[in-house]
PDB file of C-alpha atoms and ligand atoms in Angstrom:
ATOM      1  CA  UNK A  70      -8.064  11.329   0.701  1.00 96.00           C
ATOM      2  CA  UNK A  71     -10.451   8.383   2.253  1.00 98.00           C
ATOM      3  CA  UNK A  72      -8.913   6.222   4.883  1.00 98.00           C
ATOM      4  CA  UNK A  73     -10.753   3.737   6.586  1.00 98.00           C
ATOM      5  CA  UNK A  74     -10.353   1.427   9.628  1.00 98.00           C
ATOM      6  CA  UNK A  75     -11.623  -2.613  10.299  1.00 98.00           C
ATOM      7  CA  UNK A  76     -11.620  -2.958  14.182  1.00 98.00           C
ATOM      8  CA  UNK A  77     -13.164  -4.480  17.402  1.00 98.00           C
ATOM      9  CA  UNK A  78     -12.608  -1.368  18.989  1.00 98.00           C
ATOM     10  CA  UNK A  79     -13.824   1.646  17.091  1.00 98.00           C
ATOM     11  CA  UNK A  80     -13.841   4.234  20.025  1.00 98.00           C
ATOM     12  CA  UNK A  81      -9.946   3.372  20.389  1.00 98.00           C
ATOM     13  CA  UNK A  82      -9.105   4.739  16.526  1.00 98.00           C
ATOM     14  CA  UNK A  83     -12.259   7.138  16.327  1.00 98.00           C
ATOM     15  CA  UNK A  84     -10.858   9.193  19.329  1.00 98.00           C
ATOM     16  CA  UNK A  85      -7.596   9.639  17.694  1.00 98.00           C
ATOM     17  CA  UNK A  86      -8.770  10.462  14.870  1.00 97.00           C
ATOM     18  CA  UNK A  87      -9.995  13.015  16.132  1.00 97.00           C
ATOM     19  CA  UNK A  88      -7.559  14.539  17.906  1.00 94.00           C
ATOM     20  CA  UNK A  89      -5.068  17.539  16.873  1.00 92.00           C
ATOM     21  CA  UNK A  90      -3.351  17.135  13.569  1.00 94.00           C
ATOM     22  CA  UNK A  91      -5.556  14.998  12.189  1.00 96.00           C
ATOM     23  CA  UNK A  92      -8.746  16.042  13.941  1.00 97.00           C
ATOM     24  CA  UNK A  93      -8.702  18.997  11.949  1.00 97.00           C
ATOM     25  CA  UNK A  94      -7.594  17.406   8.575  1.00 97.00           C
ATOM     26  CA  UNK A  95     -10.853  15.681   9.178  1.00 97.00           C
ATOM     27  CA  UNK A  96     -12.916  18.875   9.785  1.00 97.00           C
ATOM     28  CA  UNK A  97     -11.388  21.014   6.624  1.00 96.00           C
ATOM     29  CA  UNK A  98     -12.239  17.699   4.466  1.00 96.00           C
ATOM     30  CA  UNK A  99      -8.718  17.265   3.266  1.00 96.00           C
ATOM     31  CA  UNK A 100      -9.205  13.965   5.080  1.00 97.00           C
ATOM     32  CA  UNK A 101     -11.702  11.531   5.266  1.00 98.00           C
ATOM     33  CA  UNK A 102     -11.236   8.733   8.146  1.00 98.00           C
ATOM     34  CA  UNK A 103     -14.080   6.357   8.494  1.00 98.00           C
ATOM     35  CA  UNK A 104     -13.667   3.891  10.962  1.00 98.00           C
ATOM     36  CA  UNK A 105     -16.017   0.615  11.027  1.00 98.00           C
ATOM     37  CA  UNK A 106     -16.998  -1.568  14.254  1.00 98.00           C
ATOM     38  CA  UNK A 107     -16.149  -5.320  12.783  1.00 98.00           C
ATOM     39  CA  UNK A 108     -18.919  -6.024  15.835  1.00 97.00           C
ATOM     40  CA  UNK A 109     -21.703  -3.976  14.118  1.00 95.00           C
ATOM     41  CA  UNK A 110     -22.312  -7.172  11.397  1.00 93.00           C
ATOM     42  CA  UNK A 111     -22.074 -10.097  13.724  1.00 86.00           C
ATOM     43  CA  UNK A 112     -26.260 -11.498  14.130  1.00 83.00           C
ATOM     44  CA  UNK A 113     -26.080 -13.932  16.932  1.00 87.00           C
ATOM     45  CA  UNK A 114     -26.795 -12.795  20.725  1.00 90.00           C
ATOM     46  CA  UNK A 115     -23.149 -12.412  21.774  1.00 90.00           C
ATOM     47  CA  UNK A 116     -21.680 -10.087  18.732  1.00 91.00           C
ATOM     48  CA  UNK A 117     -19.221 -12.609  18.040  1.00 93.00           C
ATOM     49  CA  UNK A 118     -16.447 -11.404  16.236  1.00 96.00           C
ATOM     50  CA  UNK A 119     -13.515 -14.492  17.443  1.00 97.00           C
ATOM     51  CA  UNK A 120     -13.458 -17.948  17.855  1.00 97.00           C
ATOM     52  CA  UNK A 121     -11.279 -20.817  19.292  1.00 98.00           C
ATOM     53  CA  UNK A 122      -8.091 -22.295  16.394  1.00 98.00           C
ATOM     54  CA  UNK A 123      -8.510 -25.115  14.995  1.00 98.00           C
ATOM     55  CA  UNK A 124      -6.099 -27.013  15.033  1.00 98.00           C
ATOM     56  CA  UNK A 125      -6.209 -26.387  18.945  1.00 97.00           C
ATOM     57  CA  UNK A 126      -3.412 -23.790  20.738  1.00 96.00           C
ATOM     58  CA  UNK A 127      -3.801 -20.759  22.889  1.00 95.00           C
ATOM     59  CA  UNK A 128      -6.378 -17.577  22.780  1.00 96.00           C
ATOM     60  CA  UNK A 129      -8.534 -17.315  19.896  1.00 98.00           C
ATOM     61  CA  UNK A 130      -9.257 -16.091  16.123  1.00 98.00           C
ATOM     62  CA  UNK A 131     -11.078 -13.359  14.407  1.00 98.00           C
ATOM     63  CA  UNK A 132     -13.474 -14.442  13.071  1.00 97.00           C
ATOM     64  CA  UNK A 133     -13.650 -14.530   8.698  1.00 98.00           C
ATOM     65  CA  UNK A 134     -17.319 -13.305   8.182  1.00 97.00           C
ATOM     66  CA  UNK A 135     -17.708 -10.164  10.065  1.00 97.00           C
ATOM     67  CA  UNK A 136     -15.074  -8.879   7.900  1.00 98.00           C
ATOM     68  CA  UNK A 137     -15.814 -10.430   4.971  1.00 98.00           C
ATOM     69  CA  UNK A 138     -19.591  -8.547   5.851  1.00 97.00           C
ATOM     70  CA  UNK A 139     -18.023  -5.449   6.655  1.00 98.00           C
ATOM     71  CA  UNK A 140     -16.225  -5.358   3.370  1.00 98.00           C
ATOM     72  CA  UNK A 141     -19.035  -6.065   1.463  1.00 98.00           C
ATOM     73  CA  UNK A 142     -21.600  -3.306   3.775  1.00 97.00           C
ATOM     74  CA  UNK A 143     -19.333  -0.782   3.721  1.00 98.00           C
ATOM     75  CA  UNK A 144     -16.780  -0.894   0.426  1.00 98.00           C
ATOM     76  CA  UNK A 145     -13.779   0.677   2.125  1.00 98.00           C
ATOM     77  CA  UNK A 146     -11.119   2.119  -0.420  1.00 98.00           C
ATOM     78  CA  UNK A 147      -8.127  -0.374  -1.627  1.00 98.00           C
ATOM     79  CA  UNK A 148      -5.587  -1.201  -1.496  1.00 98.00           C
ATOM     80  CA  UNK A 149      -7.217  -3.161   2.085  1.00 98.00           C
ATOM     81  CA  UNK A 150      -4.300  -4.150   4.605  1.00 98.00           C
ATOM     82  CA  UNK A 151      -4.461  -6.025   6.898  1.00 98.00           C
ATOM     83  CA  UNK A 152      -1.874  -5.098   9.968  1.00 98.00           C
ATOM     84  CA  UNK A 153       0.045  -7.739  11.382  1.00 98.00           C
ATOM     85  CA  UNK A 154       3.992  -8.101  12.518  1.00 98.00           C
ATOM     86  CA  UNK A 155       4.309 -10.908   9.445  1.00 97.00           C
ATOM     87  CA  UNK A 156       3.539  -7.949   6.913  1.00 98.00           C
ATOM     88  CA  UNK A 157       5.627  -5.100   4.650  1.00 98.00           C
ATOM     89  CA  UNK A 158       8.017  -3.296   7.093  1.00 98.00           C
ATOM     90  CA  UNK A 159       5.928   0.626   7.664  1.00 98.00           C
ATOM     91  CA  UNK A 160       8.242   3.045   7.147  1.00 97.00           C
ATOM     92  CA  UNK A 161       8.099   6.673   5.916  1.00 96.00           C
ATOM     93  CA  UNK A 162       8.916   5.583   1.866  1.00 96.00           C
ATOM     94  CA  UNK A 163       5.861   3.914   2.008  1.00 98.00           C
ATOM     95  CA  UNK A 164       3.704   6.274   4.388  1.00 98.00           C
ATOM     96  CA  UNK A 165       4.784   9.222   1.312  1.00 96.00           C
ATOM     97  CA  UNK A 166       3.810   6.387  -1.352  1.00 97.00           C
ATOM     98  CA  UNK A 167      -0.077   6.064   0.104  1.00 98.00           C
ATOM     99  CA  UNK A 168       0.141   9.741   1.120  1.00 97.00           C
ATOM    100  CA  UNK A 169       0.169  10.616  -2.957  1.00 96.00           C
ATOM    101  CA  UNK A 170      -2.305   7.521  -2.958  1.00 96.00           C
ATOM    102  CA  UNK A 171      -6.497   8.001  -3.310  1.00 93.00           C
ATOM    103  CA  UNK A 172      -6.711   6.444   0.202  1.00 98.00           C
ATOM    104  CA  UNK A 173      -6.137   2.780   1.203  1.00 98.00           C
ATOM    105  CA  UNK A 174      -8.076   0.978   4.740  1.00 99.00           C
ATOM    106  CA  UNK A 175      -6.594  -1.047   7.317  1.00 99.00           C
ATOM    107  CA  UNK A 176      -7.967  -4.107   8.948  1.00 99.00           C
ATOM    108  CA  UNK A 177      -7.215  -4.474  12.274  1.00 98.00           C
ATOM    109  CA  UNK A 178      -6.376  -7.405  13.657  1.00 98.00           C
ATOM    110  CA  UNK A 179      -7.040  -9.188  17.279  1.00 96.00           C
ATOM    111  CA  UNK A 180      -6.520 -11.972  19.731  1.00 96.00           C
ATOM    112  CA  UNK A 181      -3.927 -14.788  18.100  1.00 97.00           C
ATOM    113  CA  UNK A 182      -4.935 -13.060  14.559  1.00 97.00           C
ATOM    114  CA  UNK A 183      -7.580 -13.045  12.043  1.00 98.00           C
ATOM    115  CA  UNK A 184      -8.739 -16.522  10.238  1.00 98.00           C
ATOM    116  CA  UNK A 185      -6.309 -17.397   7.348  1.00 98.00           C
ATOM    117  CA  UNK A 186      -9.056 -17.139   4.434  1.00 98.00           C
ATOM    118  CA  UNK A 187      -9.423 -13.329   5.172  1.00 98.00           C
ATOM    119  CA  UNK A 188      -5.007 -12.568   4.274  1.00 98.00           C
ATOM    120  CA  UNK A 189      -5.749 -15.252   1.318  1.00 98.00           C
ATOM    121  CA  UNK A 190      -8.760 -13.635  -0.729  1.00 98.00           C
ATOM    122  CA  UNK A 191     -10.212 -10.392   1.074  1.00 98.00           C
ATOM    123  CA  UNK A 192      -6.692  -8.184   1.322  1.00 98.00           C
ATOM    124  CA  UNK A 193      -4.264  -6.656  -0.488  1.00 98.00           C
ATOM    125  CA  UNK A 194      -1.663  -7.383   1.683  1.00 98.00           C
ATOM    126  CA  UNK A 195      -0.370  -6.982   5.275  1.00 98.00           C
ATOM    127  CA  UNK A 196       1.283  -4.502   6.907  1.00 98.00           C
ATOM    128  CA  UNK A 197       3.511  -4.508   9.957  1.00 98.00           C
ATOM    129  CA  UNK A 198       4.933  -1.446  12.137  1.00 98.00           C
ATOM    130  CA  UNK A 199       8.005  -3.182  13.673  1.00 98.00           C
ATOM    131  CA  UNK A 200       9.577  -6.688  14.867  1.00 98.00           C
ATOM    132  CA  UNK A 201       7.316  -6.821  17.630  1.00 98.00           C
ATOM    133  CA  UNK A 202       3.994  -8.314  18.568  1.00 98.00           C
ATOM    134  CA  UNK A 203       1.324  -6.165  19.493  1.00 98.00           C
ATOM    135  CA  UNK A 204      -2.180  -6.991  20.939  1.00 97.00           C
ATOM    136  CA  UNK A 205      -4.142  -5.492  17.975  1.00 98.00           C
ATOM    137  CA  UNK A 206      -3.711  -3.654  15.116  1.00 98.00           C
ATOM    138  CA  UNK A 207      -5.111  -0.646  16.291  1.00 98.00           C
ATOM    139  CA  UNK A 208      -2.556   1.168  17.410  1.00 98.00           C
ATOM    140  CA  UNK A 209      -0.234  -0.114  13.933  1.00 98.00           C
ATOM    141  CA  UNK A 210      -3.087   1.512  11.708  1.00 98.00           C
ATOM    142  CA  UNK A 211      -2.986   4.800  14.380  1.00 98.00           C
ATOM    143  CA  UNK A 212       0.562   5.040  13.813  1.00 98.00           C
ATOM    144  CA  UNK A 213      -0.124   4.532   9.696  1.00 98.00           C
ATOM    145  CA  UNK A 214      -2.375   7.009  10.051  1.00 98.00           C
ATOM    146  CA  UNK A 215      -1.034   9.988  11.340  1.00 98.00           C
ATOM    147  CA  UNK A 216       2.408   8.962   9.362  1.00 98.00           C
ATOM    148  CA  UNK A 217       0.567   9.367   5.996  1.00 98.00           C
ATOM    149  CA  UNK A 218      -2.034  11.763   7.382  1.00 97.00           C
ATOM    150  CA  UNK A 219       0.391  14.636   7.670  1.00 96.00           C
ATOM    151  CA  UNK A 220       1.914  14.241   4.301  1.00 96.00           C
ATOM    152  CA  UNK A 221      -1.230  14.809   2.660  1.00 95.00           C
ATOM    153  CA  UNK A 222      -0.633  18.095   1.119  1.00 93.00           C
ATOM    154  CA  UNK A 223      -2.204  20.966   3.443  1.00 93.00           C
ATOM    155  CA  UNK A 224      -2.142  19.090   6.358  1.00 94.00           C
ATOM    156  CA  UNK A 225       0.496  20.221   8.267  1.00 90.00           C
ATOM    157  CA  UNK A 226       0.824  24.000   8.793  1.00 78.00           C
ATOM    158  CA  UNK A 227       4.098  24.478   7.114  1.00 68.00           C
ATOM    159  CA  UNK A 228       4.254  22.563   4.161  1.00 62.00           C
ATOM    160  CA  UNK A 229       8.148  22.232   3.757  1.00 63.00           C
ATOM    161  CA  UNK A 230       9.107  21.045   6.685  1.00 70.00           C
ATOM    162  CA  UNK A 231       8.266  17.547   5.385  1.00 74.00           C
ATOM    163  CA  UNK A 232      10.465  17.971   2.990  1.00 77.00           C
ATOM    164  CA  UNK A 233      14.390  18.086   5.072  1.00 77.00           C
ATOM    165  CA  UNK A 234      13.257  16.054   8.089  1.00 88.00           C
ATOM    166  CA  UNK A 235      14.224  12.317   9.091  1.00 91.00           C
ATOM    167  CA  UNK A 236      13.858   9.700   6.215  1.00 92.00           C
ATOM    168  CA  UNK A 237      12.995  12.802   3.476  1.00 85.00           C
ATOM    169  CA  UNK A 238      16.653  11.906   1.761  1.00 89.00           C
ATOM    170  CA  UNK A 239      17.826   8.773   3.439  1.00 93.00           C
ATOM    171  CA  UNK A 240      19.482  11.021   6.483  1.00 96.00           C
ATOM    172  CA  UNK A 241      18.416  12.012   9.385  1.00 97.00           C
ATOM    173  CA  UNK A 242      17.213  14.718  10.879  1.00 96.00           C
ATOM    174  CA  UNK A 243      19.641  18.135  12.033  1.00 97.00           C
ATOM    175  CA  UNK A 244      19.539  19.007  15.654  1.00 97.00           C
ATOM    176  CA  UNK A 245      16.575  21.849  16.209  1.00 97.00           C
ATOM    177  CA  UNK A 246      17.057  24.350  18.760  1.00 98.00           C
ATOM    178  CA  UNK A 247      14.662  27.271  20.262  1.00 98.00           C
ATOM    179  CA  UNK A 248      14.927  30.121  22.443  1.00 97.00           C
ATOM    180  CA  UNK A 249      16.607  31.163  24.845  1.00 98.00           C
ATOM    181  CA  UNK A 250      19.781  30.776  22.886  1.00 98.00           C
ATOM    182  CA  UNK A 251      21.313  30.502  26.529  1.00 98.00           C
ATOM    183  CA  UNK A 252      19.888  27.797  28.820  1.00 97.00           C
ATOM    184  CA  UNK A 253      21.725  27.039  32.129  1.00 98.00           C
ATOM    185  CA  UNK A 254      25.004  27.525  29.878  1.00 98.00           C
ATOM    186  CA  UNK A 255      24.333  25.523  27.146  1.00 98.00           C
ATOM    187  CA  UNK A 256      24.634  27.586  24.536  1.00 98.00           C
ATOM    188  CA  UNK A 257      23.302  27.210  20.583  1.00 98.00           C
ATOM    189  CA  UNK A 258      25.471  26.799  17.878  1.00 98.00           C
ATOM    190  CA  UNK A 259      26.906  30.193  16.725  1.00 97.00           C
ATOM    191  CA  UNK A 260      25.650  29.686  13.457  1.00 98.00           C
ATOM    192  CA  UNK A 261      22.864  28.982  13.924  1.00 98.00           C
ATOM    193  CA  UNK A 262      22.400  33.104  14.970  1.00 98.00           C
ATOM    194  CA  UNK A 263      24.473  34.068  12.739  1.00 98.00           C
ATOM    195  CA  UNK A 264      22.294  34.958  10.050  1.00 98.00           C
ATOM    196  CA  UNK A 265      23.815  33.601   7.015  1.00 98.00           C
ATOM    197  CA  UNK A 266      21.103  31.608   5.532  1.00 98.00           C
ATOM    198  CA  UNK A 267      23.722  29.455   3.261  1.00 98.00           C
ATOM    199  CA  UNK A 268      25.893  28.572   6.114  1.00 98.00           C
ATOM    200  CA  UNK A 269      22.831  27.285   8.145  1.00 98.00           C
ATOM    201  CA  UNK A 270      22.105  25.412   5.230  1.00 97.00           C
ATOM    202  CA  UNK A 271      25.022  24.075   5.024  1.00 98.00           C
ATOM    203  CA  UNK A 272      25.878  23.332   9.025  1.00 98.00           C
ATOM    204  CA  UNK A 273      22.414  21.191   8.673  1.00 97.00           C
ATOM    205  CA  UNK A 274      23.321  19.398   6.274  1.00 97.00           C
ATOM    206  CA  UNK A 275      26.753  18.467   7.650  1.00 98.00           C
ATOM    207  CA  UNK A 276      24.917  17.426  10.656  1.00 98.00           C
ATOM    208  CA  UNK A 277      23.025  15.236   9.015  1.00 97.00           C
ATOM    209  CA  UNK A 278      25.426  13.619   7.361  1.00 97.00           C
ATOM    210  CA  UNK A 279      26.835  13.013  10.749  1.00 98.00           C
ATOM    211  CA  UNK A 280      24.209  11.496  12.896  1.00 97.00           C
ATOM    212  CA  UNK A 281      23.238   9.665  10.193  1.00 98.00           C
ATOM    213  CA  UNK A 282      26.258   7.720   9.910  1.00 98.00           C
ATOM    214  CA  UNK A 283      27.418   7.485  13.739  1.00 97.00           C
ATOM    215  CA  UNK A 284      23.639   6.422  14.459  1.00 98.00           C
ATOM    216  CA  UNK A 285      22.407   4.768  11.611  1.00 97.00           C
ATOM    217  CA  UNK A 286      24.973   2.837   9.558  1.00 97.00           C
ATOM    218  CA  UNK A 287      21.866   1.042   8.126  1.00 96.00           C
ATOM    219  CA  UNK A 288      20.935   3.899   5.983  1.00 97.00           C
ATOM    220  CA  UNK A 289      23.839   5.379   5.728  1.00 97.00           C
ATOM    221  CA  UNK A 290      25.292   2.767   3.673  1.00 97.00           C
ATOM    222  CA  UNK A 291      22.188   2.157   1.538  1.00 96.00           C
ATOM    223  CA  UNK A 292      22.910   6.249   0.470  1.00 95.00           C
ATOM    224  CA  UNK A 293      26.607   4.806  -0.317  1.00 95.00           C
ATOM    225  CA  UNK A 294      28.081   6.787   1.976  1.00 96.00           C
ATOM    226  CA  UNK A 295      30.144  10.355   1.692  1.00 96.00           C
ATOM    227  CA  UNK A 296      28.666  11.610  -2.333  1.00 95.00           C
ATOM    228  CA  UNK A 297      30.752  14.238  -4.143  1.00 95.00           C
ATOM    229  CA  UNK A 298      31.541  17.906  -2.096  1.00 95.00           C
ATOM    230  CA  UNK A 299      30.544  16.547   1.125  1.00 97.00           C
ATOM    231  CA  UNK A 300      33.982  15.999   2.873  1.00 96.00           C
ATOM    232  CA  UNK A 301      34.247  19.841   2.110  1.00 97.00           C
ATOM    233  CA  UNK A 302      30.946  20.190   3.472  1.00 97.00           C
ATOM    234  CA  UNK A 303      32.586  18.216   7.111  1.00 98.00           C
ATOM    235  CA  UNK A 304      35.457  19.897   6.618  1.00 97.00           C
ATOM    236  CA  UNK A 305      33.961  23.217   6.667  1.00 97.00           C
ATOM    237  CA  UNK A 306      32.787  22.888   9.970  1.00 97.00           C
ATOM    238  CA  UNK A 307      35.233  20.722  11.455  1.00 97.00           C
ATOM    239  CA  UNK A 308      33.465  17.557  11.377  1.00 96.00           C
ATOM    240  CA  UNK A 309      34.715  14.031  10.061  1.00 94.00           C
ATOM    241  CA  UNK A 310      33.168  10.659  10.072  1.00 93.00           C
ATOM    242  CA  UNK A 311      35.949   9.393  12.125  1.00 80.00           C
ATOM    243  CA  UNK A 312      35.741   9.826  16.074  1.00 58.00           C
ATOM    244  CA  UNK A 313      33.351   8.953  18.924  1.00 51.00           C
ATOM    245  CA  UNK A 314      30.427   7.721  17.172  1.00 47.00           C
ATOM    246  CA  UNK A 315      26.500   9.563  18.130  1.00 46.00           C
ATOM    247  CA  UNK A 316      27.378  11.940  20.700  1.00 47.00           C
ATOM    248  CA  UNK A 317      30.472  14.237  18.893  1.00 44.00           C
ATOM    249  CA  UNK A 318      27.685  15.512  15.945  1.00 45.00           C
ATOM    250  CA  UNK A 319      25.648  17.030  18.466  1.00 51.00           C
ATOM    251  CA  UNK A 320      28.707  18.348  20.695  1.00 50.00           C
ATOM    252  CA  UNK A 321      30.377  20.488  17.826  1.00 48.00           C
ATOM    253  CA  UNK A 322      28.419  23.319  17.093  1.00 42.00           C
TER     254      UNK A 322
HETATM  255  N1  SAH B 287       0.128 -14.914  16.729  1.00 54.22           N
HETATM  256  C1  SAH B 287       0.063 -13.683  16.196  1.00 54.22           C
HETATM  257  C2  SAH B 287       0.158 -12.515  16.391  1.00 54.22           C
HETATM  258  C3  SAH B 287      -1.388 -11.518  16.620  1.00 54.22           C
HETATM  259  S1  SAH B 287      -1.242 -10.160  17.562  1.00 54.22           S
HETATM  260  C4  SAH B 287       1.775 -13.791  15.728  1.00 54.22           C
HETATM  261  O1  SAH B 287       2.367 -14.391  16.100  1.00 54.22           O
HETATM  262  O2  SAH B 287       1.864 -13.439  14.295  1.00 54.22           O
HETATM  263  C5  SAH B 287      -2.704  -9.670  17.100  1.00 54.22           C
HETATM  264  C6  SAH B 287      -2.879  -8.362  16.487  1.00 54.22           C
HETATM  265  O3  SAH B 287      -2.223  -7.441  16.539  1.00 54.22           O
HETATM  266  C7  SAH B 287      -2.518  -8.905  14.929  1.00 54.22           C
HETATM  267  O4  SAH B 287      -3.633  -9.305  13.697  1.00 54.22           O
HETATM  268  C8  SAH B 287      -2.234  -7.818  14.217  1.00 54.22           C
HETATM  269  O5  SAH B 287      -3.261  -6.850  13.799  1.00 54.22           O
HETATM  270  C9  SAH B 287      -1.541  -6.643  15.243  1.00 54.22           C
HETATM  271  N2  SAH B 287      -0.145  -6.278  15.155  1.00 54.22           N
HETATM  272  C10 SAH B 287       0.487  -7.290  15.990  1.00 54.22           C
HETATM  273  N3  SAH B 287       1.747  -6.608  15.871  1.00 54.22           N
HETATM  274  C11 SAH B 287       1.732  -6.121  15.101  1.00 54.22           C
HETATM  275  C12 SAH B 287       3.292  -5.281  14.130  1.00 54.22           C
HETATM  276  N4  SAH B 287       4.011  -5.550  14.449  1.00 54.22           N
HETATM  277  N5  SAH B 287       2.379  -4.145  13.285  1.00 54.22           N
HETATM  278  C13 SAH B 287       1.143  -4.629  12.401  1.00 54.22           C
HETATM  279  N6  SAH B 287       0.157  -5.030  13.462  1.00 54.22           N
HETATM  280  C14 SAH B 287       0.543  -6.041  14.603  1.00 54.22           C
END
């Protein structure tokens, strides 16, 4: 899978993509991440990529020409998404969608944003990583690179770990524990030490349900609340959806 990133801070993205999981995936040929410097096509002595906004106002705007020229020169894989707070909200469902595509590209804005002709004539869409304003699209590109990259088949060591993690089926993940079994007087839930894999799976599912209901009413409503048989599942572990939210789910083991 090929992912191209267009930016005026290529080192930032390049360094990120060279480290850890992504770096390994690149070296093994699973991921082809290409970072392009928008400045390298600038022709004037100062290698300008920004200018003042028509109509006045504060700040600078990324010029359209270096972006058009870069796209023509490198022909990045489509769809080409501009990053910006006004775009479609990036989430796990979209990460999965992109991970099963052949590739895509990300255009990082800076300053006050990008000349609108790039939005209207060149890119295929806009992606946002949340309702806040960053100083540039690079961090957003890195978020998307990592969230998508880890889902590309073969990238994560344990292929099943993507299946039951948060958001995979509209639920948050169950709580995780590791050794030691008792730490500072705090014991891990007994069921996890039982060796009864069926019961462990049911406990984890029950925990996911309670955590999602109490912490993320939006996800809970989207899945339609409790489904058939799930009330009995909760009862098996003495759990209900009533009572004090948030902590109750973690305290019951
Ligand atoms: N003036 C613009 C914000 C520009 S921020 C506005 O009010 O909408 C500069 C750049 O940071 C943007 O061009 C975009 O590429 C990036 N950026 C800022 N917030 C972002 C977000 N929430 N998601 C993705 N990219 C973002």
